[in-house]
Structure formats: structure tokens, C-alpha cells
Coordinates of N, CA and C and ligand atoms in Angstrom, one line a residue:
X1 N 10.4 7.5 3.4 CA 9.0 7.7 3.6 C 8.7 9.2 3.5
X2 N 7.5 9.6 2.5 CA 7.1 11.1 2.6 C 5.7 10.9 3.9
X3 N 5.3 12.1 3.5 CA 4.2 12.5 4.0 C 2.8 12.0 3.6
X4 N 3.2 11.2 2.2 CA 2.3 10.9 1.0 C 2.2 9.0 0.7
X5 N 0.9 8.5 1.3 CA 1.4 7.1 1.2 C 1.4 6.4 -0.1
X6 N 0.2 7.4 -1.2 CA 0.4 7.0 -2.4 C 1.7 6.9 -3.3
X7 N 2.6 7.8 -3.1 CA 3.7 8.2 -3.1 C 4.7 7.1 -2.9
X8 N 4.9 6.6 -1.7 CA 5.6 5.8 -0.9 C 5.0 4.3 -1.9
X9 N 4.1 4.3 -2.0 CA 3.9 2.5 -2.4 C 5.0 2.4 -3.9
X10 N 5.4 3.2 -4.6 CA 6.2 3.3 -5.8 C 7.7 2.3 -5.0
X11 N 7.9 2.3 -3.6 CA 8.8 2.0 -3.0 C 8.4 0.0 -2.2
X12 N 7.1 -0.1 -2.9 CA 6.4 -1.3 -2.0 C 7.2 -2.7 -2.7
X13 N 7.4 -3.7 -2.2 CA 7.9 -4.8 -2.3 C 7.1 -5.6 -2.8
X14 N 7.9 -6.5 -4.2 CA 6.9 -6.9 -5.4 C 6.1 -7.8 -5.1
X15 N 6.0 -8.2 -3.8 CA 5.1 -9.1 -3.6 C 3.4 -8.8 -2.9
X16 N 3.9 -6.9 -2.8 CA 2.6 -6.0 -2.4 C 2.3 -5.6 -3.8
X17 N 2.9 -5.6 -5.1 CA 2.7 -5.1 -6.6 C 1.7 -6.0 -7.0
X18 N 0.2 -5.5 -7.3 CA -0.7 -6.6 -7.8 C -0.9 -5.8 -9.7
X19 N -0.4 -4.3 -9.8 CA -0.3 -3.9 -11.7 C 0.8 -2.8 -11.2
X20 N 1.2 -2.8 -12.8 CA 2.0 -1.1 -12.4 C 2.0 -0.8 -14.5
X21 N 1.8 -0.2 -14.5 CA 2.1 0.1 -15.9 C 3.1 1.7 -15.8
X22 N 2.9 2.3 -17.0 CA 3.8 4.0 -16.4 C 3.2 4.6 -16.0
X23 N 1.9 4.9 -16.0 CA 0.6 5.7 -15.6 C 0.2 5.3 -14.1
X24 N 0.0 4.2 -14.1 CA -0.7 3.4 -12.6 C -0.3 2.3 -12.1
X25 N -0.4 2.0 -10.8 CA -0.2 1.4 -9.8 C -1.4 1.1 -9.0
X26 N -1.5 -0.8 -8.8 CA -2.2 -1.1 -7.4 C -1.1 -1.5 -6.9
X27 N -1.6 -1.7 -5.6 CA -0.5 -2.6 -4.4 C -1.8 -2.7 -2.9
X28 N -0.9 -3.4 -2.4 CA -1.8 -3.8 -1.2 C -0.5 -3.0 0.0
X29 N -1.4 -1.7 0.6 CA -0.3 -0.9 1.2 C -0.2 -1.7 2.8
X30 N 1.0 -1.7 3.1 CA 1.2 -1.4 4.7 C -0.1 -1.6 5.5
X31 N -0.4 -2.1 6.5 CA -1.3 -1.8 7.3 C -2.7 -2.0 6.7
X32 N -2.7 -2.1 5.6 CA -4.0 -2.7 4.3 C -4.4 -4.0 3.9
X33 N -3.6 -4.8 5.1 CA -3.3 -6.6 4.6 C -4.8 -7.3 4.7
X34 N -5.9 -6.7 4.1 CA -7.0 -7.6 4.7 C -7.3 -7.7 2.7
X35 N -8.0 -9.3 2.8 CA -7.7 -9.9 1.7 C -8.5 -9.4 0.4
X36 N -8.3 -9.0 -0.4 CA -8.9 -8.5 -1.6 C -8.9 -7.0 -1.2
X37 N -8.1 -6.6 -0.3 CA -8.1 -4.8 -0.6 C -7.0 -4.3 -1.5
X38 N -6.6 -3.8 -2.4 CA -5.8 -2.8 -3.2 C -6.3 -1.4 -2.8
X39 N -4.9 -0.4 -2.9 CA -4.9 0.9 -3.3 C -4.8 1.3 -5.4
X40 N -5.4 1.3 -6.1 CA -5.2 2.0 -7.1 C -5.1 2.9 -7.3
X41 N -3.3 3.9 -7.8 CA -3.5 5.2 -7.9 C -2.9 5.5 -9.4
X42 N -2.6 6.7 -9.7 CA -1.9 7.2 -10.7 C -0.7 7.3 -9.7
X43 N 0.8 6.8 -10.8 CA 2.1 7.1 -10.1 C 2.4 8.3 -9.7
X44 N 2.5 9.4 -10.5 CA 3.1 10.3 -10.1 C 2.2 10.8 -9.6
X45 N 2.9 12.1 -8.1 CA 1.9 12.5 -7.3 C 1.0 13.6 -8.0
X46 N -0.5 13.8 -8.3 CA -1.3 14.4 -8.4 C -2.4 14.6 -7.9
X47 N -3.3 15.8 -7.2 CA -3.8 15.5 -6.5 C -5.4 15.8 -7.3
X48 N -6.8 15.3 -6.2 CA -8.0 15.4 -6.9 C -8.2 15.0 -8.1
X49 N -9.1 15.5 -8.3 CA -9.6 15.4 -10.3 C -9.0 16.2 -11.0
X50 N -8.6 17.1 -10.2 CA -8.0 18.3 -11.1 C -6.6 18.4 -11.6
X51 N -6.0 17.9 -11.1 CA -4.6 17.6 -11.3 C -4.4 16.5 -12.5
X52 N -4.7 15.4 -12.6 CA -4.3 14.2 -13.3 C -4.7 15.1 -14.6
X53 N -3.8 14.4 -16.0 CA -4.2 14.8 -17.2 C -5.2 14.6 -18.0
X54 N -5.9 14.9 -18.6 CA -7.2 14.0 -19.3 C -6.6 13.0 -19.9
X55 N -5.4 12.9 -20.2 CA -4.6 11.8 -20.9 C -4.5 10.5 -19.8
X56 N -4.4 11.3 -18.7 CA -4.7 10.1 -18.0 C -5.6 9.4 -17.5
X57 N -6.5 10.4 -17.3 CA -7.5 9.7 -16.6 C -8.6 9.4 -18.5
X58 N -8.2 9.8 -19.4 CA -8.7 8.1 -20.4 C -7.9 7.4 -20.4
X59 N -7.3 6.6 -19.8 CA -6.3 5.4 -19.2 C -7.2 4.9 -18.2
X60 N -7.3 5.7 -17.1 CA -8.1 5.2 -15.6 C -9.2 3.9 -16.2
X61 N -10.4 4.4 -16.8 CA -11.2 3.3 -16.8 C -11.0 2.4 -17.2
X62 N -10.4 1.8 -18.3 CA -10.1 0.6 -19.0 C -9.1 -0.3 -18.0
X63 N -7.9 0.5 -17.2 CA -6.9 0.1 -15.9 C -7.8 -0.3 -14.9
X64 N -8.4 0.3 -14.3 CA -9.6 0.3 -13.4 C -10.6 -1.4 -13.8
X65 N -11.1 -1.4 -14.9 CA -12.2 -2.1 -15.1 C -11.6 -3.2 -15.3
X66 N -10.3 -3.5 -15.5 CA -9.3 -4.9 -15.3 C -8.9 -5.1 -14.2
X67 N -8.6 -4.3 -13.3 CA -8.1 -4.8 -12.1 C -9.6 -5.3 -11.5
X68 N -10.7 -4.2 -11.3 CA -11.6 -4.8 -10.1 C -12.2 -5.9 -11.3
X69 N -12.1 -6.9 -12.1 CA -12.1 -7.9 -12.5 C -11.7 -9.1 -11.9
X70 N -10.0 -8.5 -11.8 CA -8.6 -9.7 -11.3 C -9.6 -10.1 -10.0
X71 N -10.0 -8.4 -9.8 CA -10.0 -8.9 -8.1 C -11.1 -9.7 -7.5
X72 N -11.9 -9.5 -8.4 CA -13.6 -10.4 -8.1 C -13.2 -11.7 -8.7
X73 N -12.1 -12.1 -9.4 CA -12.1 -13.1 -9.9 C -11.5 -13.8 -8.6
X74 N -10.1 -12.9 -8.7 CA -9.5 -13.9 -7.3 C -10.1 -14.1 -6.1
X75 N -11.0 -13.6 -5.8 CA -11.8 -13.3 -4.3 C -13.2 -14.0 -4.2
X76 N -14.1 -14.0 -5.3 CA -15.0 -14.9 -5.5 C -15.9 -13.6 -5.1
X77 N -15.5 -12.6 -4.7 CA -16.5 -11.3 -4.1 C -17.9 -11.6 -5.0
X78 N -19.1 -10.7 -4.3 CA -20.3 -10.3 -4.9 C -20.0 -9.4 -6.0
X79 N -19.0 -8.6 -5.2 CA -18.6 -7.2 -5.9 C -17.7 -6.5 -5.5
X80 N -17.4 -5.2 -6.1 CA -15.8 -4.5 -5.6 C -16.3 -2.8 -4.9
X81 N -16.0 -3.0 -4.1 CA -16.0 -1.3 -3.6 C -15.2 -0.3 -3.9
X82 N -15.4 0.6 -4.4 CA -14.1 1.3 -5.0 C -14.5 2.8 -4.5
X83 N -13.8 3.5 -3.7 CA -13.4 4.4 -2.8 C -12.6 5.4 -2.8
X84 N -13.2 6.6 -3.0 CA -12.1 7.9 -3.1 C -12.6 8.8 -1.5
X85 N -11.2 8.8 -1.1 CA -12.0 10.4 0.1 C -11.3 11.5 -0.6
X86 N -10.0 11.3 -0.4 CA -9.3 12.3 -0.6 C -8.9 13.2 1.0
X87 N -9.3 12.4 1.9 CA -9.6 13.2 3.1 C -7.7 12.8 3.4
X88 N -7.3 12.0 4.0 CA -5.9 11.7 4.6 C -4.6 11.7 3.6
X89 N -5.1 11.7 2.5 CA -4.3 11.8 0.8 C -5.1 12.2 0.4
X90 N -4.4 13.3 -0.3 CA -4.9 14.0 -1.8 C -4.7 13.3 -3.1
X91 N -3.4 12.8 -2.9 CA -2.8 12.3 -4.1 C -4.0 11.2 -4.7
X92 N -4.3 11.4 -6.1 CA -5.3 10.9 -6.9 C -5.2 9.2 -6.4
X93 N -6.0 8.5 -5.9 CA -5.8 7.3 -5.3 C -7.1 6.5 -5.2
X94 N -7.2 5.2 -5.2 CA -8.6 4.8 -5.1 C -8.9 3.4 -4.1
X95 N -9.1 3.1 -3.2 CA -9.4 2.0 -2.1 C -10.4 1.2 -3.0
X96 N -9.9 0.3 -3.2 CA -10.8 -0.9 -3.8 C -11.1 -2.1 -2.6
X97 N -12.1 -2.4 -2.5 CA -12.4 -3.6 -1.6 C -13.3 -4.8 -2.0
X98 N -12.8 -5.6 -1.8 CA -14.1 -6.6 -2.3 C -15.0 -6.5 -1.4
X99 N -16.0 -6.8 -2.1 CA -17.8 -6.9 -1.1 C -17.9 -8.6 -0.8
X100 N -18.0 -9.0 0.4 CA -17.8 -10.3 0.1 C -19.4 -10.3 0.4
X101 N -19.9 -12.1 0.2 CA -21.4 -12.3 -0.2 C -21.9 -12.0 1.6
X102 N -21.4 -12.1 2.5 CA -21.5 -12.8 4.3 C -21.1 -11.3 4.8
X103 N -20.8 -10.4 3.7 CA -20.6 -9.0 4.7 C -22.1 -8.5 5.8
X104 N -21.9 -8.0 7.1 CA -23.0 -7.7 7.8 C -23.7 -6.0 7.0
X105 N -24.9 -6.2 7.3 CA -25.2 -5.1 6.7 C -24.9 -3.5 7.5
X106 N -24.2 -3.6 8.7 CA -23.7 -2.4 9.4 C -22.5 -2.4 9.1
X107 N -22.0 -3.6 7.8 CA -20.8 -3.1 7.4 C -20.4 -2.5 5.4
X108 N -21.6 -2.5 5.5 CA -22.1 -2.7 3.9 C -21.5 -1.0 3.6
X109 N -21.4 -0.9 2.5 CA -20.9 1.0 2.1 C -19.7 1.0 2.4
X110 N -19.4 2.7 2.6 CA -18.4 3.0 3.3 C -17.7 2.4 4.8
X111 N -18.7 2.4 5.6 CA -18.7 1.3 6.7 C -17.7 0.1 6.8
X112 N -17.2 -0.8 5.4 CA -16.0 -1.4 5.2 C -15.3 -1.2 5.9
X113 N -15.1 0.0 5.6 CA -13.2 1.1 5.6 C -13.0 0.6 7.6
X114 N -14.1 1.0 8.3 CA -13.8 0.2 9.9 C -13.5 -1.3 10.1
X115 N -14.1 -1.9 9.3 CA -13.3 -3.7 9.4 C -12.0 -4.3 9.2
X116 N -11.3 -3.1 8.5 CA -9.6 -2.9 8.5 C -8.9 -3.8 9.4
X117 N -9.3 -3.6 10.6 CA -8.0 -4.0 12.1 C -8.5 -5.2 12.4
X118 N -9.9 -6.1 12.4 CA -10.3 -6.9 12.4 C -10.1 -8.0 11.3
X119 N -9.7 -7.6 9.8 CA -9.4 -8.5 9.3 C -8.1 -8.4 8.8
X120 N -7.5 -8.0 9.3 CA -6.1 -8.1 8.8 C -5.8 -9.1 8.7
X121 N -4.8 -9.7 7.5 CA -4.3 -11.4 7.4 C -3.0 -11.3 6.3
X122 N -2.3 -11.1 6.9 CA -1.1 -10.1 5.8 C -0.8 -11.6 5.1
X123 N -0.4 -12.9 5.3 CA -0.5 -13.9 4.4 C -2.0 -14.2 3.2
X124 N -3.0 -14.0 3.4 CA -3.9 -14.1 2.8 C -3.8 -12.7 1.6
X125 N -4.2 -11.8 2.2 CA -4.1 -10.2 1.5 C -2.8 -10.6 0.4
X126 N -1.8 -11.2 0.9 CA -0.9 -11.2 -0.3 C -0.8 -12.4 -1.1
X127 N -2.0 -13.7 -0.5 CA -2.1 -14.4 -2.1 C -3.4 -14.3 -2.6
X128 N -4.1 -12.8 -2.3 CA -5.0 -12.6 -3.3 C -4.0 -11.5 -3.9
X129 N -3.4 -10.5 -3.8 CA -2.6 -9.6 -4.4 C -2.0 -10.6 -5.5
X130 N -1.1 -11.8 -5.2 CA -0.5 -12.7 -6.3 C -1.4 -13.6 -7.0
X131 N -2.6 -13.5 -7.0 CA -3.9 -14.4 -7.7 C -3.9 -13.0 -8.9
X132 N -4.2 -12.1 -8.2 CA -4.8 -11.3 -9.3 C -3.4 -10.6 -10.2
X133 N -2.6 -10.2 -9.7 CA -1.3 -10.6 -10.5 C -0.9 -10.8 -11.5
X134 N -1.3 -12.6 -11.1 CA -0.8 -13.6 -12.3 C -1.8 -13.5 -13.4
X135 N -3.7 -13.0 -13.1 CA -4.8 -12.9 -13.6 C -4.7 -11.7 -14.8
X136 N -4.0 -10.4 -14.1 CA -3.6 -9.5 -15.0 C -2.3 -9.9 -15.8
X137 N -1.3 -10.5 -15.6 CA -0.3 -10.4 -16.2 C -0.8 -11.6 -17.4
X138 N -2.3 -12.1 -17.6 CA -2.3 -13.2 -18.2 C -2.6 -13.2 -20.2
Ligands
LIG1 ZN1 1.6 11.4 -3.6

């Protein structure tokens, strides 16, 4: 384990691997088990905007616009939240969450990111991770 959790997921168990190509990586990290969340980052560590290559980031959208696909597909979501701080990781990385249709509106936005501990369901979280998966690998 580093210091770096983006980092660390390169090391996640393939049943947390929902894409990986050479450039990028989702997975559903540790402690992230609530159902339709992924982390999407670039592999290697780079931090902010500034760092990734323009080579890579024209990669980003098209990677990007397939996964929060998988993930509205396998989730049935309204829609996908997709999330950068950069505050606890630098490393270029992106919190995706599904919006489900029954979310409360004090939980709507950013606001999500606190529902974490309350829905945790580490069996569920990983058969939407293997829904969308099989949806990308298809
Ligand atoms: Zn890193």
C-alpha cells in the first residue's frame, strides 16, 4: 500500500476491476462498496490536469462516456455523478456515482459522497461492478 489510493487499486482484485485498458482504470475501491460507485482514473500516477498527457486525456472522454453508460445501464440510475476533488488524492482520478431516481434531495450533488457508510453492500457494489463488466467487455 502507498500513500496513493489511486495507485493502490492497479493492485485491486478482479472482481473490484469493472475496465482497465493501458491508459485507464475503474474499480470499485475498498471501503467504496455502495452499489454503482466506481473510481475512474488514469494508471499511472499523475496528478491534476496538469500532469496527464494531452494524449491522454483525448482518450479520457470516449473511456469515460462508455463506462458511465455500463453504469446507468447496469444500475437503472436517472444518471451518473461524476466527481473530481483532488482534495485527499491528487492523482488524476474520478468518483462516479449513480444518481438513483428515490435519492433525497439533501442528498442530491456533492452531498452523495456522505451516503458512503450508510450504503455500503460490498455483495451488491460487486454485481454491479460485474454487470457493467460484462456490458463493457461486450
Ligand atoms: Zn497515484
Amino acid at each position: 500500500m502507498s500513500d496513493c489510493m489511486p495507485c493502490d487499486l492497479e493492485n485491486a482484485a478482479d472482481e473490484r476491476v469493472v475496465y482497465r485498458d493501458d491508459t485507464w482504470a475503474c474499480e470499485v475501491p475498498e471501503g467504496y462498496e455502495v452499489p454503482g460507485w466506481f473510481v475512474l482514473r488514469l494508471r499511472r500516477h499523475a496528478e491534476g490536469w496538469h500532469e496527464p498527457t494531452a494524449e491522454e486525456l483525448a482518450g479520457f472522454g470516449p473511456v469515460a462516456k462508455r463506462i458511465v453508460a455500463a453504469l446507468q445501464q447496469a444500475t437503472g440510475a436517472v444518471g451518473t455523478y461524476f466527481m473530481s476533488f483532488g482534495e485527499n488524492y491528487k492523482h488524476f482520478h474520478f468518483l462516479l456515482t449513480a444518481r438513483p431516481a428515490d435519492l433525497a434531495p439533501e442528498h442530491r450533488g456533492g452531498a452523495i459522497v456522505g451516503t458512503r457508510a450508510e450504503n455500503l453492500d460490498v455483495d451488491a457494489a460487486l454485481a454491479v461492478a460485474a454487470e457493467a463488466r460484462r456490458l463493457l467487455a461486450a
